[in-house]
């Protein structure tokens, strides 16, 4: 697990408790899951219980810019685009069609991953977004309750203070 992902988990747990999911919209989009205490079968020692706020794992998928850059770099006629909210779901130009596919399609991917993770986690986790594309994508996803641009830095600060 990368240090940034652990910092996000520490920050979200300190701010909101558990269960929680951090979605970091960067070069890759990562989901990091902090859970409530739960019993886990252990083949050698029977069952063990994770403490509340344990880092359970996550998901890694391509970032939004990676997807749009791929289209521009690997097709003959599609341009590089600036990411923005599409004017409608039906693009009236190549750029608008690409924006609709990227932004609306990306929200669909995020929604499906969140649904699967939430179902496995049980309960209703607090969902927090951070990273460069967080504002754009979270604007269309009501399940993301908070956008905290500096969440990773908050986590690094907390870890540093706890280890003085």
Tab-separated table of N, CA and C in Angstrom:
chain	number	residue	atom	x	y	z
A	1	UNK	N	0.856	-1.177	0.000
A	1	UNK	CA	0.000	0.000	0.000
A	1	UNK	C	0.893	1.228	0.000
A	2	UNK	N	0.596	2.176	-0.856
A	2	UNK	CA	1.378	3.398	-0.923
A	2	UNK	C	1.160	4.279	0.295
A	3	UNK	N	2.177	5.079	0.605
A	3	UNK	CA	2.105	5.978	1.757
A	3	UNK	C	0.944	6.956	1.628
A	4	UNK	N	0.655	7.404	0.402
A	4	UNK	CA	-0.464	8.329	0.200
A	4	UNK	C	-1.792	7.679	0.560
A	5	UNK	N	-1.941	6.414	0.229
A	5	UNK	CA	-3.190	5.714	0.522
A	5	UNK	C	-3.364	5.502	2.027
A	6	UNK	N	-2.284	5.179	2.705
A	6	UNK	CA	-2.357	5.027	4.160
A	6	UNK	C	-2.633	6.374	4.831
A	7	UNK	N	-2.020	7.436	4.317
A	7	UNK	CA	-2.268	8.772	4.861
A	7	UNK	C	-3.737	9.144	4.690
A	8	UNK	N	-4.327	8.830	3.548
A	8	UNK	CA	-5.750	9.094	3.327
A	8	UNK	C	-6.610	8.339	4.338
A	9	UNK	N	-6.266	7.072	4.578
A	9	UNK	CA	-7.033	6.256	5.522
A	9	UNK	C	-6.939	6.812	6.939
A	10	UNK	N	-5.754	7.233	7.346
A	10	UNK	CA	-5.577	7.814	8.676
A	10	UNK	C	-6.402	9.093	8.811
A	11	UNK	N	-6.335	9.949	7.802
A	11	UNK	CA	-7.055	11.225	7.851
A	11	UNK	C	-8.562	11.021	7.879
A	12	UNK	N	-9.087	10.126	7.053
A	12	UNK	CA	-10.542	9.933	7.024
A	12	UNK	C	-11.025	9.327	8.334
A	13	UNK	N	-10.245	8.417	8.906
A	13	UNK	CA	-10.645	7.821	10.179
A	13	UNK	C	-10.616	8.859	11.300
A	14	UNK	N	-9.601	9.705	11.310
A	14	UNK	CA	-9.505	10.740	12.342
A	14	UNK	C	-10.655	11.746	12.228
A	15	UNK	N	-11.070	12.042	11.018
A	15	UNK	CA	-12.124	13.037	10.811
A	15	UNK	C	-13.536	12.481	10.936
A	16	UNK	N	-13.745	11.231	10.478
A	16	UNK	CA	-15.111	10.721	10.370
A	16	UNK	C	-15.338	9.362	11.026
A	17	UNK	N	-14.287	8.710	11.497
A	17	UNK	CA	-14.448	7.381	12.075
A	17	UNK	C	-14.601	6.325	10.996
A	18	UNK	N	-15.217	5.211	11.376
A	18	UNK	CA	-15.365	4.090	10.453
A	18	UNK	C	-16.807	3.596	10.524
A	19	UNK	N	-17.298	3.002	9.455
A	19	UNK	CA	-16.616	2.698	8.198
A	19	UNK	C	-16.517	3.942	7.310
A	20	UNK	N	-15.474	3.953	6.493
A	20	UNK	CA	-15.259	5.068	5.582
A	20	UNK	C	-14.528	4.583	4.336
A	21	UNK	N	-14.755	5.306	3.253
A	21	UNK	CA	-14.067	5.034	1.990
A	21	UNK	C	-13.516	6.353	1.476
A	22	UNK	N	-12.237	6.352	1.140
A	22	UNK	CA	-11.615	7.510	0.496
A	22	UNK	C	-11.439	7.173	-0.974
A	23	UNK	N	-11.892	8.068	-1.843
A	23	UNK	CA	-11.649	7.927	-3.276
A	23	UNK	C	-10.696	9.047	-3.661
A	24	UNK	N	-9.514	8.662	-4.124
A	24	UNK	CA	-8.480	9.636	-4.494
A	24	UNK	C	-8.396	9.678	-6.016
A	25	UNK	N	-8.828	10.805	-6.586
A	25	UNK	CA	-8.879	10.978	-8.032
A	25	UNK	C	-7.579	11.602	-8.520
A	26	UNK	N	-6.608	10.768	-8.824
A	26	UNK	CA	-5.329	11.236	-9.335
A	26	UNK	C	-5.021	10.564	-10.663
A	27	UNK	N	-3.750	10.314	-10.919
A	27	UNK	CA	-3.336	9.618	-12.134
A	27	UNK	C	-4.050	8.275	-12.224
A	28	UNK	N	-4.144	7.611	-11.086
A	28	UNK	CA	-5.023	6.448	-10.927
A	28	UNK	C	-6.099	6.886	-9.955
A	29	UNK	N	-7.249	6.217	-9.971
A	29	UNK	CA	-8.247	6.468	-8.940
A	29	UNK	C	-8.147	5.309	-7.965
A	30	UNK	N	-7.992	5.647	-6.689
A	30	UNK	CA	-7.878	4.613	-5.665
A	30	UNK	C	-9.020	4.745	-4.667
A	31	UNK	N	-9.461	3.613	-4.204
A	31	UNK	CA	-10.461	3.534	-3.146
A	31	UNK	C	-9.761	2.884	-1.960
A	32	UNK	N	-9.823	3.518	-0.816
A	32	UNK	CA	-9.230	2.944	0.389
A	32	UNK	C	-10.319	2.817	1.439
A	33	UNK	N	-10.411	1.625	2.042
A	33	UNK	CA	-11.531	1.279	2.900
A	33	UNK	C	-11.064	1.101	4.341
A	34	UNK	N	-11.716	1.832	5.234
A	34	UNK	CA	-11.472	1.729	6.669
A	34	UNK	C	-12.736	1.128	7.269
A	35	UNK	N	-12.572	0.023	8.013
A	35	UNK	CA	-13.745	-0.695	8.484
A	35	UNK	C	-13.953	-0.653	9.971
A	36	UNK	N	-15.129	-1.127	10.367
A	36	UNK	CA	-15.448	-1.349	11.770
A	36	UNK	C	-14.750	-2.618	12.205
A	37	UNK	N	-14.787	-2.919	13.475
A	37	UNK	CA	-14.190	-4.171	13.913
A	37	UNK	C	-14.989	-5.333	13.329
A	38	UNK	N	-14.298	-6.405	13.008
A	38	UNK	CA	-14.969	-7.584	12.467
A	38	UNK	C	-14.130	-8.816	12.765
A	39	UNK	N	-14.793	-9.961	12.808
A	39	UNK	CA	-14.090	-11.221	13.060
A	39	UNK	C	-13.613	-11.803	11.740
A	40	UNK	N	-12.380	-12.307	11.777
A	40	UNK	CA	-11.786	-12.872	10.578
A	40	UNK	C	-11.281	-14.273	10.908
A	41	UNK	N	-11.667	-15.265	10.105
A	41	UNK	CA	-11.145	-16.609	10.343
A	41	UNK	C	-9.635	-16.638	10.108
A	42	UNK	N	-8.921	-17.291	10.998
A	42	UNK	CA	-7.477	-17.459	10.877
A	42	UNK	C	-7.202	-18.956	10.970
A	43	UNK	N	-6.666	-19.536	9.923
A	43	UNK	CA	-6.483	-20.986	9.843
A	43	UNK	C	-5.654	-21.532	10.999
A	44	UNK	N	-4.662	-20.784	11.467
A	44	UNK	CA	-3.767	-21.303	12.502
A	44	UNK	C	-4.262	-21.036	13.923
A	45	UNK	N	-4.918	-19.897	14.146
A	45	UNK	CA	-5.279	-19.501	15.514
A	45	UNK	C	-6.781	-19.352	15.729
A	46	UNK	N	-7.596	-19.870	14.865
A	46	UNK	CA	-9.030	-19.663	15.000
A	46	UNK	C	-9.414	-18.290	14.496
A	47	UNK	N	-10.400	-17.678	15.125
A	47	UNK	CA	-10.827	-16.354	14.686
A	47	UNK	C	-10.030	-15.268	15.384
A	48	UNK	N	-9.860	-14.161	14.676
A	48	UNK	CA	-9.276	-12.981	15.300
A	48	UNK	C	-10.202	-11.808	14.996
A	49	UNK	N	-10.081	-10.760	15.744
A	49	UNK	CA	-10.916	-9.582	15.543
A	49	UNK	C	-10.031	-8.408	15.172
A	50	UNK	N	-10.381	-7.753	14.060
A	50	UNK	CA	-9.666	-6.533	13.686
A	50	UNK	C	-10.165	-5.410	14.564
A	51	UNK	N	-9.282	-4.520	14.975
A	51	UNK	CA	-9.752	-3.371	15.760
A	51	UNK	C	-10.527	-2.388	14.888
A	52	UNK	N	-11.384	-1.568	15.501
A	52	UNK	CA	-12.101	-0.549	14.728
A	52	UNK	C	-11.110	0.373	14.027
A	53	UNK	N	-11.467	0.775	12.831
A	53	UNK	CA	-10.607	1.682	12.088
A	53	UNK	C	-9.500	0.987	11.333
A	54	UNK	N	-9.569	-0.325	11.194
A	54	UNK	CA	-8.537	-1.053	10.453
A	54	UNK	C	-8.602	-0.740	8.967
A	55	UNK	N	-7.435	-0.675	8.351
A	55	UNK	CA	-7.353	-0.517	6.903
A	55	UNK	C	-7.666	-1.876	6.300
A	56	UNK	N	-8.742	-1.964	5.518
A	56	UNK	CA	-9.179	-3.252	4.983
A	56	UNK	C	-8.637	-3.551	3.598
A	57	UNK	N	-8.244	-2.527	2.851
A	57	UNK	CA	-7.773	-2.725	1.483
A	57	UNK	C	-8.419	-1.707	0.575
A	58	UNK	N	-8.444	-1.995	-0.718
A	58	UNK	CA	-9.018	-1.013	-1.623
A	58	UNK	C	-9.104	-1.477	-3.052
A	59	UNK	N	-9.217	-0.512	-3.930
A	59	UNK	CA	-9.379	-0.732	-5.365
A	59	UNK	C	-8.487	0.280	-6.080
A	60	UNK	N	-7.899	-0.142	-7.192
A	60	UNK	CA	-7.132	0.767	-8.043
A	60	UNK	C	-7.665	0.641	-9.460
A	61	UNK	N	-7.981	1.783	-10.073
A	61	UNK	CA	-8.479	1.824	-11.454
A	61	UNK	C	-7.774	2.971	-12.184
A	62	UNK	N	-7.874	3.004	-13.511
A	62	UNK	CA	-7.240	4.115	-14.245
A	62	UNK	C	-7.850	5.453	-13.864
A	63	UNK	N	-7.013	6.462	-13.832
A	63	UNK	CA	-7.493	7.817	-13.581
A	63	UNK	C	-8.234	8.367	-14.789
A	64	UNK	N	-8.998	9.405	-14.578
A	64	UNK	CA	-9.804	9.997	-15.643
A	64	UNK	C	-8.934	10.520	-16.785
A	65	UNK	N	-7.869	11.211	-16.463
A	65	UNK	CA	-6.981	11.732	-17.509
A	65	UNK	C	-6.327	10.593	-18.289
A	66	UNK	N	-6.021	9.490	-17.609
A	66	UNK	CA	-5.431	8.334	-18.295
A	66	UNK	C	-6.356	7.813	-19.385
A	67	UNK	N	-7.650	7.791	-19.102
A	67	UNK	CA	-8.614	7.303	-20.082
A	67	UNK	C	-8.723	8.235	-21.283
A	68	UNK	N	-8.844	9.535	-21.020
A	68	UNK	CA	-8.990	10.470	-22.136
A	68	UNK	C	-7.688	10.594	-22.929
A	69	UNK	N	-6.555	10.565	-22.246
A	69	UNK	CA	-5.269	10.614	-22.954
A	69	UNK	C	-5.096	9.376	-23.839
A	70	UNK	N	-5.537	8.231	-23.344
A	70	UNK	CA	-5.436	7.005	-24.133
A	70	UNK	C	-6.208	7.139	-25.447
A	71	UNK	N	-7.418	7.679	-25.375
A	71	UNK	CA	-8.208	7.858	-26.600
A	71	UNK	C	-7.482	8.757	-27.598
A	72	UNK	N	-6.941	9.867	-27.112
A	72	UNK	CA	-6.257	10.802	-28.007
A	72	UNK	C	-4.974	10.197	-28.574
A	73	UNK	N	-4.269	9.439	-27.770
A	73	UNK	CA	-2.978	8.882	-28.190
A	73	UNK	C	-3.105	7.626	-29.056
A	74	UNK	N	-4.241	6.932	-28.978
A	74	UNK	CA	-4.362	5.643	-29.659
A	74	UNK	C	-5.479	5.581	-30.695
A	75	UNK	N	-6.024	6.722	-31.060
A	75	UNK	CA	-6.990	6.770	-32.153
A	75	UNK	C	-6.485	7.787	-33.173
A	76	UNK	N	-6.957	7.670	-34.373
A	76	UNK	CA	-6.446	8.531	-35.441
A	76	UNK	C	-6.945	9.965	-35.352
A	77	UNK	N	-8.178	10.180	-34.927
A	77	UNK	CA	-8.758	11.511	-35.054
A	77	UNK	C	-9.288	12.136	-33.766
A	78	UNK	N	-9.196	11.433	-32.635
A	78	UNK	CA	-9.733	12.022	-31.411
A	78	UNK	C	-8.685	12.913	-30.751
A	79	UNK	N	-9.099	14.123	-30.347
A	79	UNK	CA	-8.151	15.083	-29.779
A	79	UNK	C	-7.960	14.894	-28.272
A	80	UNK	N	-6.939	15.544	-27.736
A	80	UNK	CA	-6.822	15.702	-26.286
A	80	UNK	C	-7.864	16.741	-25.888
A	81	UNK	N	-8.532	16.512	-24.780
A	81	UNK	CA	-9.577	17.443	-24.333
A	81	UNK	C	-9.299	17.917	-22.916
A	82	UNK	N	-9.841	19.078	-22.592
A	82	UNK	CA	-9.869	19.543	-21.210
A	82	UNK	C	-11.093	18.913	-20.568
A	83	UNK	N	-10.909	18.370	-19.385
A	83	UNK	CA	-12.030	17.744	-18.701
A	83	UNK	C	-12.908	18.801	-18.058
A	84	UNK	N	-14.187	18.693	-18.299
A	84	UNK	CA	-15.177	19.613	-17.737
A	84	UNK	C	-16.527	18.909	-17.748
A	85	UNK	N	-17.463	19.472	-17.015
A	85	UNK	CA	-18.823	18.940	-17.010
A	85	UNK	C	-19.388	19.042	-18.425
A	86	UNK	N	-19.890	17.930	-18.987
A	86	UNK	CA	-20.466	18.017	-20.337
A	86	UNK	C	-21.763	18.821	-20.325
A	87	UNK	N	-22.039	19.478	-21.450
A	87	UNK	CA	-23.275	20.257	-21.552
A	87	UNK	C	-24.500	19.357	-21.558
A	88	UNK	N	-24.358	18.152	-22.115
A	88	UNK	CA	-25.456	17.180	-22.111
A	88	UNK	C	-24.852	15.794	-22.280
A	89	UNK	N	-25.700	14.782	-22.104
A	89	UNK	CA	-25.232	13.410	-22.277
A	89	UNK	C	-25.010	13.070	-23.748
A	90	UNK	N	-25.637	13.821	-24.636
A	90	UNK	CA	-25.475	13.608	-26.075
A	90	UNK	C	-24.607	14.735	-26.610
A	91	UNK	N	-23.352	14.421	-26.886
A	91	UNK	CA	-22.422	15.436	-27.361
A	91	UNK	C	-22.748	15.892	-28.772
A	92	UNK	N	-22.680	17.185	-28.986
A	92	UNK	CA	-22.958	17.756	-30.312
A	92	UNK	C	-21.674	18.016	-31.097
A	93	UNK	N	-20.536	17.731	-30.488
A	93	UNK	CA	-19.240	17.849	-31.148
A	93	UNK	C	-18.367	16.710	-30.630
A	94	UNK	N	-17.249	16.490	-31.263
A	94	UNK	CA	-16.338	15.439	-30.805
A	94	UNK	C	-15.912	15.696	-29.368
A	95	UNK	N	-15.539	16.931	-29.074
A	95	UNK	CA	-15.091	17.257	-27.720
A	95	UNK	C	-16.195	17.024	-26.704
A	96	UNK	N	-17.406	17.486	-26.996
A	96	UNK	CA	-18.515	17.288	-26.059
A	96	UNK	C	-18.882	15.805	-25.926
A	97	UNK	N	-18.799	15.058	-27.005
A	97	UNK	CA	-19.072	13.622	-26.940
A	97	UNK	C	-18.030	12.920	-26.070
A	98	UNK	N	-16.774	13.337	-26.209
A	98	UNK	CA	-15.713	12.753	-25.382
A	98	UNK	C	-15.890	13.136	-23.912
A	99	UNK	N	-16.271	14.393	-23.655
A	99	UNK	CA	-16.520	14.808	-22.268
A	99	UNK	C	-17.661	14.004	-21.653
A	100	UNK	N	-18.736	13.818	-22.408
A	100	UNK	CA	-19.871	13.037	-21.898
A	100	UNK	C	-19.439	11.611	-21.590
A	101	UNK	N	-18.705	11.007	-22.515
A	101	UNK	CA	-18.243	9.643	-22.287
A	101	UNK	C	-17.303	9.552	-21.098
A	102	UNK	N	-16.406	10.517	-20.995
A	102	UNK	CA	-15.426	10.486	-19.912
A	102	UNK	C	-16.080	10.754	-18.559
A	103	UNK	N	-16.767	11.871	-18.425
A	103	UNK	CA	-17.284	12.282	-17.116
A	103	UNK	C	-18.461	11.411	-16.684
A	104	UNK	N	-19.450	11.244	-17.550
A	104	UNK	CA	-20.619	10.444	-17.181
A	104	UNK	C	-20.238	8.971	-17.046
A	105	UNK	N	-19.429	8.490	-17.983
A	105	UNK	CA	-18.972	7.100	-17.903
A	105	UNK	C	-18.120	6.835	-16.677
A	106	UNK	N	-17.266	7.788	-16.338
A	106	UNK	CA	-16.399	7.635	-15.168
A	106	UNK	C	-17.222	7.599	-13.891
A	107	UNK	N	-18.243	8.472	-13.825
A	107	UNK	CA	-19.136	8.439	-12.659
A	107	UNK	C	-19.820	7.077	-12.534
A	108	UNK	N	-20.170	6.482	-13.670
A	108	UNK	CA	-20.771	5.150	-13.634
A	108	UNK	C	-19.817	4.120	-13.057
A	109	UNK	N	-18.545	4.187	-13.448
A	109	UNK	CA	-17.550	3.260	-12.901
A	109	UNK	C	-17.415	3.463	-11.394
A	110	UNK	N	-17.316	4.706	-10.968
A	110	UNK	CA	-17.167	5.007	-9.543
A	110	UNK	C	-18.390	4.510	-8.770
A	111	UNK	N	-19.582	4.766	-9.307
A	111	UNK	CA	-20.834	4.338	-8.666
A	111	UNK	C	-20.859	2.814	-8.488
A	112	UNK	N	-20.467	2.077	-9.495
A	112	UNK	CA	-20.488	0.605	-9.429
A	112	UNK	C	-19.454	0.064	-8.445
A	113	UNK	N	-18.265	0.634	-8.461
A	113	UNK	CA	-17.248	0.186	-7.502
A	113	UNK	C	-17.712	0.488	-6.081
A	114	UNK	N	-18.236	1.688	-5.864
A	114	UNK	CA	-18.749	2.048	-4.530
A	114	UNK	C	-19.847	1.092	-4.074
A	115	UNK	N	-20.754	0.748	-4.969
A	115	UNK	CA	-21.845	-0.168	-4.615
A	115	UNK	C	-21.300	-1.528	-4.200
A	116	UNK	N	-20.328	-2.042	-4.948
A	116	UNK	CA	-19.756	-3.353	-4.631
A	116	UNK	C	-18.985	-3.321	-3.312
A	117	UNK	N	-18.194	-2.287	-3.104
A	117	UNK	CA	-17.408	-2.175	-1.867
A	117	UNK	C	-18.334	-1.987	-0.672
A	118	UNK	N	-19.347	-1.145	-0.817
A	118	UNK	CA	-20.290	-0.893	0.271
A	118	UNK	C	-21.047	-2.165	0.635
A	119	UNK	N	-21.465	-2.934	-0.367
A	119	UNK	CA	-22.183	-4.189	-0.099
A	119	UNK	C	-21.295	-5.170	0.662
A	120	UNK	N	-20.029	-5.242	0.284
A	120	UNK	CA	-19.104	-6.157	0.963
A	120	UNK	C	-18.774	-5.668	2.367
A	121	UNK	N	-18.679	-4.370	2.526
A	121	UNK	CA	-18.329	-3.773	3.816
A	121	UNK	C	-19.477	-3.897	4.802
A	122	UNK	N	-20.695	-3.738	4.314
A	122	UNK	CA	-21.858	-3.743	5.193
A	122	UNK	C	-22.007	-2.379	5.853
A	123	UNK	N	-23.218	-1.935	6.008
A	123	UNK	CA	-23.437	-0.618	6.593
A	123	UNK	C	-23.255	0.475	5.564
A	124	UNK	N	-23.393	1.707	6.002
A	124	UNK	CA	-23.234	2.857	5.118
A	124	UNK	C	-21.963	3.602	5.478
A	125	UNK	N	-20.917	3.435	4.697
A	125	UNK	CA	-19.671	4.128	5.012
A	125	UNK	C	-19.745	5.614	4.660
A	126	UNK	N	-18.938	6.406	5.320
A	126	UNK	CA	-18.746	7.809	4.940
A	126	UNK	C	-17.837	7.779	3.723
A	127	UNK	N	-18.222	8.439	2.638
A	127	UNK	CA	-17.431	8.453	1.409
A	127	UNK	C	-16.860	9.853	1.227
A	128	UNK	N	-15.533	9.924	1.127
A	128	UNK	CA	-14.815	11.182	1.015
A	128	UNK	C	-13.932	11.117	-0.226
A	129	UNK	N	-13.903	12.219	-0.976
A	129	UNK	CA	-13.085	12.284	-2.189
A	129	UNK	C	-11.958	13.289	-2.015
A	130	UNK	N	-10.857	13.022	-2.703
A	130	UNK	CA	-9.717	13.924	-2.742
A	130	UNK	C	-9.049	13.770	-4.099
A	131	UNK	N	-8.092	14.616	-4.397
A	131	UNK	CA	-7.346	14.511	-5.652
A	131	UNK	C	-7.839	15.473	-6.714
A	132	UNK	N	-7.100	15.530	-7.797
A	132	UNK	CA	-7.301	16.534	-8.837
A	132	UNK	C	-8.656	16.551	-9.515
A	133	UNK	N	-9.265	15.408	-9.748
A	133	UNK	CA	-10.558	15.363	-10.435
A	133	UNK	C	-11.727	15.155	-9.468
A	134	UNK	N	-11.474	15.269	-8.171
A	134	UNK	CA	-12.508	14.983	-7.172
A	134	UNK	C	-13.720	15.904	-7.301
A	135	UNK	N	-13.502	17.200	-7.420
A	135	UNK	CA	-14.629	18.146	-7.501
A	135	UNK	C	-15.518	17.843	-8.699
A	136	UNK	N	-14.902	17.627	-9.861
A	136	UNK	CA	-15.651	17.377	-11.089
A	136	UNK	C	-16.510	16.122	-10.972
A	137	UNK	N	-15.923	15.023	-10.567
A	137	UNK	CA	-16.652	13.759	-10.531
A	137	UNK	C	-17.635	13.716	-9.360
A	138	UNK	N	-17.231	14.204	-8.196
A	138	UNK	CA	-18.110	14.168	-7.018
A	138	UNK	C	-19.368	15.012	-7.217
A	139	UNK	N	-19.298	16.030	-8.075
A	139	UNK	CA	-20.461	16.891	-8.312
A	139	UNK	C	-21.678	16.097	-8.791
A	140	UNK	N	-21.467	14.969	-9.423
A	140	UNK	CA	-22.576	14.158	-9.920
A	140	UNK	C	-22.808	12.878	-9.151
A	141	UNK	N	-22.196	12.756	-7.980
A	141	UNK	CA	-22.345	11.537	-7.180
A	141	UNK	C	-22.750	11.893	-5.749
A	142	UNK	N	-24.041	11.843	-5.433
A	142	UNK	CA	-24.489	12.224	-4.096
A	142	UNK	C	-23.920	11.354	-2.973
A	143	UNK	N	-23.459	10.149	-3.283
A	143	UNK	CA	-22.905	9.287	-2.237
A	143	UNK	C	-21.565	9.799	-1.713
A	144	UNK	N	-20.911	10.676	-2.469
A	144	UNK	CA	-19.673	11.302	-1.987
A	144	UNK	C	-20.089	12.529	-1.190
A	145	UNK	N	-19.928	12.444	0.137
A	145	UNK	CA	-20.424	13.503	1.015
A	145	UNK	C	-19.451	14.659	1.192
A	146	UNK	N	-18.186	14.393	1.037
A	146	UNK	CA	-17.169	15.416	1.287
A	146	UNK	C	-16.121	15.366	0.191
A	147	UNK	N	-15.631	16.541	-0.204
A	147	UNK	CA	-14.446	16.646	-1.047
A	147	UNK	C	-13.427	17.435	-0.233
A	148	UNK	N	-12.314	16.794	0.069
A	148	UNK	CA	-11.271	17.420	0.887
A	148	UNK	C	-9.975	17.398	0.071
A	149	UNK	N	-9.656	18.511	-0.594
A	149	UNK	CA	-8.501	18.536	-1.499
A	149	UNK	C	-7.173	18.160	-0.844
A	150	UNK	N	-6.983	18.512	0.430
A	150	UNK	CA	-5.690	18.258	1.073
A	150	UNK	C	-5.739	17.088	2.058
A	151	UNK	N	-6.625	16.129	1.836
A	151	UNK	CA	-6.774	14.996	2.756
A	151	UNK	C	-5.465	14.237	2.953
A	152	UNK	N	-4.726	14.004	1.885
A	152	UNK	CA	-3.466	13.260	1.987
A	152	UNK	C	-2.488	14.003	2.887
A	153	UNK	N	-2.391	15.318	2.714
A	153	UNK	CA	-1.497	16.116	3.562
A	153	UNK	C	-1.956	16.097	5.013
A	154	UNK	N	-3.272	16.114	5.236
A	154	UNK	CA	-3.781	16.012	6.601
A	154	UNK	C	-3.348	14.694	7.240
A	155	UNK	N	-3.421	13.615	6.460
A	155	UNK	CA	-3.009	12.305	6.975
A	155	UNK	C	-1.526	12.249	7.281
A	156	UNK	N	-0.711	12.818	6.414
A	156	UNK	CA	0.737	12.850	6.658
A	156	UNK	C	1.029	13.628	7.934
A	157	UNK	N	0.340	14.757	8.108
A	157	UNK	CA	0.514	15.562	9.318
A	157	UNK	C	0.136	14.750	10.563
A	158	UNK	N	-0.999	14.078	10.524
A	158	UNK	CA	-1.435	13.270	11.668
A	158	UNK	C	-0.436	12.161	11.999
A	159	UNK	N	0.038	11.491	10.981
A	159	UNK	CA	1.008	10.402	11.207
A	159	UNK	C	2.288	10.968	11.824
A	160	UNK	N	2.730	12.095	11.305
A	160	UNK	CA	3.936	12.720	11.855
A	160	UNK	C	3.765	13.102	13.308
A	161	UNK	N	2.633	13.729	13.652
A	161	UNK	CA	2.376	14.148	15.033
A	161	UNK	C	2.272	12.958	15.983
A	162	UNK	N	1.715	11.865	15.505
A	162	UNK	CA	1.558	10.677	16.349
A	162	UNK	C	2.874	9.938	16.564
A	163	UNK	N	3.872	10.251	15.768
A	163	UNK	CA	5.138	9.529	15.853
A	163	UNK	C	6.309	10.436	16.223
A	164	UNK	N	6.024	11.503	16.949
A	164	UNK	CA	7.102	12.396	17.397
A	164	UNK	C	7.888	11.750	18.516
